Amino acid sequence: MLNPNWPKGNPMNELCWSENEYCKASENWCFLSKTEAESEAWEYAKKKGLHLVTVCPALIIGPMLQSTVNASSSILLKILKDGAETMVNKDQRIVDVRDVTRAVLLAYEKCEAEGRYICSAYMVKTQDLIEKLKTMYPKYNYPQKITEADDQPKLNCEKMQKLGWTHRTLEECLTDSVICYQEKGILD
């Protein structure tokens, strides 16, 4: 998703890869490590003649198994409780962990699965996400000011959907995330 040279106005699809040098320059080590790991997997599969299928999820939210906060959950938690004075109104590409699991199973079980699959259920602006959360959970400490960001390319998940993939509603994803954070003592 970090590819500044992707043609403006074109949804990102499975042909798009994050650019390593851009990831390094912006110190986005998470994207860099995922890109390099997937690239190595593809090189190894090609060399060994293996059939490889990858699922590339967006920002993963939903119930957590662990009791500590991971990078994906920290974004939602920052909105809910950080009380940040300012947040950037950028596009949040979101998918529920259970929907990612379903995507991986489909890619594994379907004989016709091939190549890379982008897995994202929603693209929502930070401001809209905050407003939705405020409606659902008014007592939390939400950001006070939102600054605008450039629009980002949409993600094209048609290939994943053609395998039969469906996803939960955004409301269900958010509700189950918040309940999980509360139960684990991370939020309240």
mmCIF file of C-alpha atoms in Angstrom, residues 9-120:
data_model
loop_
_atom_site.group_PDB
_atom_site.id
_atom_site.type_symbol
_atom_site.label_atom_id
_atom_site.label_comp_id
_atom_site.label_asym_id
_atom_site.label_seq_id
_atom_site.Cartn_x
_atom_site.Cartn_y
_atom_site.Cartn_z
ATOM 1 C CA GLY A 9 -7.204 7.377 -9.483
ATOM 2 C CA ASN A 10 -6.492 3.671 -10.046
ATOM 3 C CA PRO A 11 -7.546 1.300 -7.261
ATOM 4 C CA MET A 12 -4.623 -0.733 -5.954
ATOM 5 C CA ASN A 13 -4.806 -4.366 -6.940
ATOM 6 C CA GLU A 14 -2.636 -7.448 -6.607
ATOM 7 C CA LEU A 15 -0.059 -6.005 -9.027
ATOM 8 C CA CYS A 16 0.780 -3.219 -6.567
ATOM 9 C CA TRP A 17 3.639 -3.732 -4.135
ATOM 10 C CA SER A 18 4.909 -1.351 -1.477
ATOM 11 C CA GLU A 19 8.200 0.180 -2.609
ATOM 12 C CA ASN A 20 11.059 -0.865 -0.350
ATOM 13 C CA GLU A 21 13.013 2.393 -0.664
ATOM 14 C CA TYR A 22 9.900 4.443 0.089
ATOM 15 C CA CYS A 23 9.208 2.285 3.165
ATOM 16 C CA LYS A 24 12.796 2.801 4.347
ATOM 17 C CA ALA A 25 12.685 6.564 3.751
ATOM 18 C CA SER A 26 9.404 6.866 5.683
ATOM 19 C CA GLU A 27 10.699 4.430 8.336
ATOM 20 C CA ASN A 28 7.699 2.178 7.893
ATOM 21 C CA TRP A 29 9.411 -1.006 8.986
ATOM 22 C CA CYS A 30 6.174 -2.981 9.248
ATOM 23 C CA PHE A 31 5.340 -2.502 5.560
ATOM 24 C CA LEU A 32 8.971 -3.074 4.582
ATOM 25 C CA SER A 33 9.230 -6.368 6.478
ATOM 26 C CA LYS A 34 5.930 -7.661 5.087
ATOM 27 C CA THR A 35 6.892 -6.694 1.538
ATOM 28 C CA GLU A 36 10.337 -8.278 1.779
ATOM 29 C CA ALA A 37 8.959 -11.454 3.389
ATOM 30 C CA GLU A 38 6.318 -11.902 0.703
ATOM 31 C CA SER A 39 8.842 -11.168 -2.040
ATOM 32 C CA GLU A 40 11.206 -13.805 -0.629
ATOM 33 C CA ALA A 41 8.347 -16.320 -0.429
ATOM 34 C CA TRP A 42 7.523 -15.733 -4.106
ATOM 35 C CA GLU A 43 11.174 -16.128 -5.132
ATOM 36 C CA TYR A 44 11.492 -19.358 -3.136
ATOM 37 C CA ALA A 45 8.235 -20.774 -4.548
ATOM 38 C CA LYS A 46 9.360 -19.985 -8.087
ATOM 39 C CA LYS A 47 12.762 -21.587 -7.535
ATOM 40 C CA LYS A 48 11.275 -24.742 -5.968
ATOM 41 C CA GLY A 49 8.227 -24.990 -8.261
ATOM 42 C CA LEU A 50 5.745 -24.515 -5.416
ATOM 43 C CA HIS A 51 2.152 -23.323 -5.746
ATOM 44 C CA LEU A 52 1.984 -20.225 -3.539
ATOM 45 C CA VAL A 53 -1.038 -18.129 -2.649
ATOM 46 C CA THR A 54 -0.802 -15.049 -0.429
ATOM 47 C CA VAL A 55 -3.471 -13.004 1.305
ATOM 48 C CA CYS A 56 -2.537 -9.358 1.910
ATOM 49 C CA PRO A 57 -4.843 -7.880 4.556
ATOM 50 C CA ALA A 58 -5.467 -4.236 5.313
ATOM 51 C CA LEU A 59 -5.506 -2.890 8.893
ATOM 52 C CA ILE A 60 -6.784 -5.819 10.973
ATOM 53 C CA ILE A 61 -9.194 -5.136 13.837
ATOM 54 C CA GLY A 62 -11.549 -7.369 15.788
ATOM 55 C CA PRO A 63 -11.194 -9.624 18.814
ATOM 56 C CA MET A 64 -7.599 -10.286 19.870
ATOM 57 C CA LEU A 65 -6.258 -13.551 21.255
ATOM 58 C CA GLN A 66 -3.384 -11.879 23.099
ATOM 59 C CA SER A 67 -3.726 -9.509 26.035
ATOM 60 C CA THR A 68 -1.227 -6.973 24.711
ATOM 61 C CA VAL A 69 -1.880 -4.317 22.095
ATOM 62 C CA ASN A 70 -0.558 -4.936 18.598
ATOM 63 C CA ALA A 71 0.130 -2.298 15.927
ATOM 64 C CA SER A 72 -3.271 -2.656 14.238
ATOM 65 C CA SER A 73 -5.274 -2.436 17.451
ATOM 66 C CA SER A 74 -3.257 0.557 18.619
ATOM 67 C CA ILE A 75 -4.741 2.673 15.821
ATOM 68 C CA LEU A 76 -8.309 2.031 16.943
ATOM 69 C CA LEU A 77 -7.340 2.432 20.606
ATOM 70 C CA LYS A 78 -5.678 5.761 19.827
ATOM 71 C CA ILE A 79 -8.986 7.005 18.443
ATOM 72 C CA LEU A 80 -10.950 5.719 21.441
ATOM 73 C CA LYS A 81 -8.836 6.748 24.384
ATOM 74 C CA ASP A 82 -5.728 8.696 23.482
ATOM 75 C CA GLY A 83 -7.481 12.035 23.539
ATOM 76 C CA ALA A 84 -5.098 13.254 20.865
ATOM 77 C CA GLU A 85 -5.606 16.910 20.159
ATOM 78 C CA THR A 86 -5.195 16.347 16.411
ATOM 79 C CA MET A 87 -5.521 13.368 14.063
ATOM 80 C CA VAL A 88 -5.094 13.161 10.325
ATOM 81 C CA ASN A 89 -8.253 12.435 8.336
ATOM 82 C CA LYS A 90 -6.774 9.723 6.180
ATOM 83 C CA ASP A 91 -8.346 6.663 4.633
ATOM 84 C CA GLN A 92 -8.409 3.721 7.031
ATOM 85 C CA ARG A 93 -8.514 0.422 5.180
ATOM 86 C CA ILE A 94 -10.024 -2.064 7.607
ATOM 87 C CA VAL A 95 -10.756 -5.777 7.810
ATOM 88 C CA ASP A 96 -11.829 -7.984 10.730
ATOM 89 C CA VAL A 97 -9.412 -10.687 11.867
ATOM 90 C CA ARG A 98 -12.145 -13.335 11.480
ATOM 91 C CA ASP A 99 -12.711 -12.242 7.880
ATOM 92 C CA VAL A 100 -8.971 -12.518 7.206
ATOM 93 C CA THR A 101 -9.109 -16.039 8.602
ATOM 94 C CA ARG A 102 -11.966 -16.846 6.242
ATOM 95 C CA ALA A 103 -9.963 -15.381 3.337
ATOM 96 C CA VAL A 104 -6.927 -17.524 4.167
ATOM 97 C CA LEU A 105 -9.088 -20.655 4.380
ATOM 98 C CA LEU A 106 -10.694 -19.880 1.022
ATOM 99 C CA ALA A 107 -7.284 -19.355 -0.559
ATOM 100 C CA TYR A 108 -6.157 -22.678 0.895
ATOM 101 C CA GLU A 109 -9.258 -24.717 0.083
ATOM 102 C CA LYS A 110 -10.152 -23.428 -3.395
ATOM 103 C CA CYS A 111 -8.193 -25.183 -6.130
ATOM 104 C CA GLU A 112 -8.580 -22.167 -8.396
ATOM 105 C CA ALA A 113 -6.839 -19.867 -5.881
ATOM 106 C CA GLU A 114 -3.727 -18.428 -7.437
ATOM 107 C CA GLY A 115 -1.302 -15.596 -6.777
ATOM 108 C CA ARG A 116 -1.878 -12.665 -4.447
ATOM 109 C CA TYR A 117 -5.174 -11.543 -2.884
ATOM 110 C CA ILE A 118 -5.892 -8.146 -1.359
ATOM 111 C CA CYS A 119 -8.173 -8.486 1.649
ATOM 112 C CA SER A 120 -9.919 -5.325 2.840
#
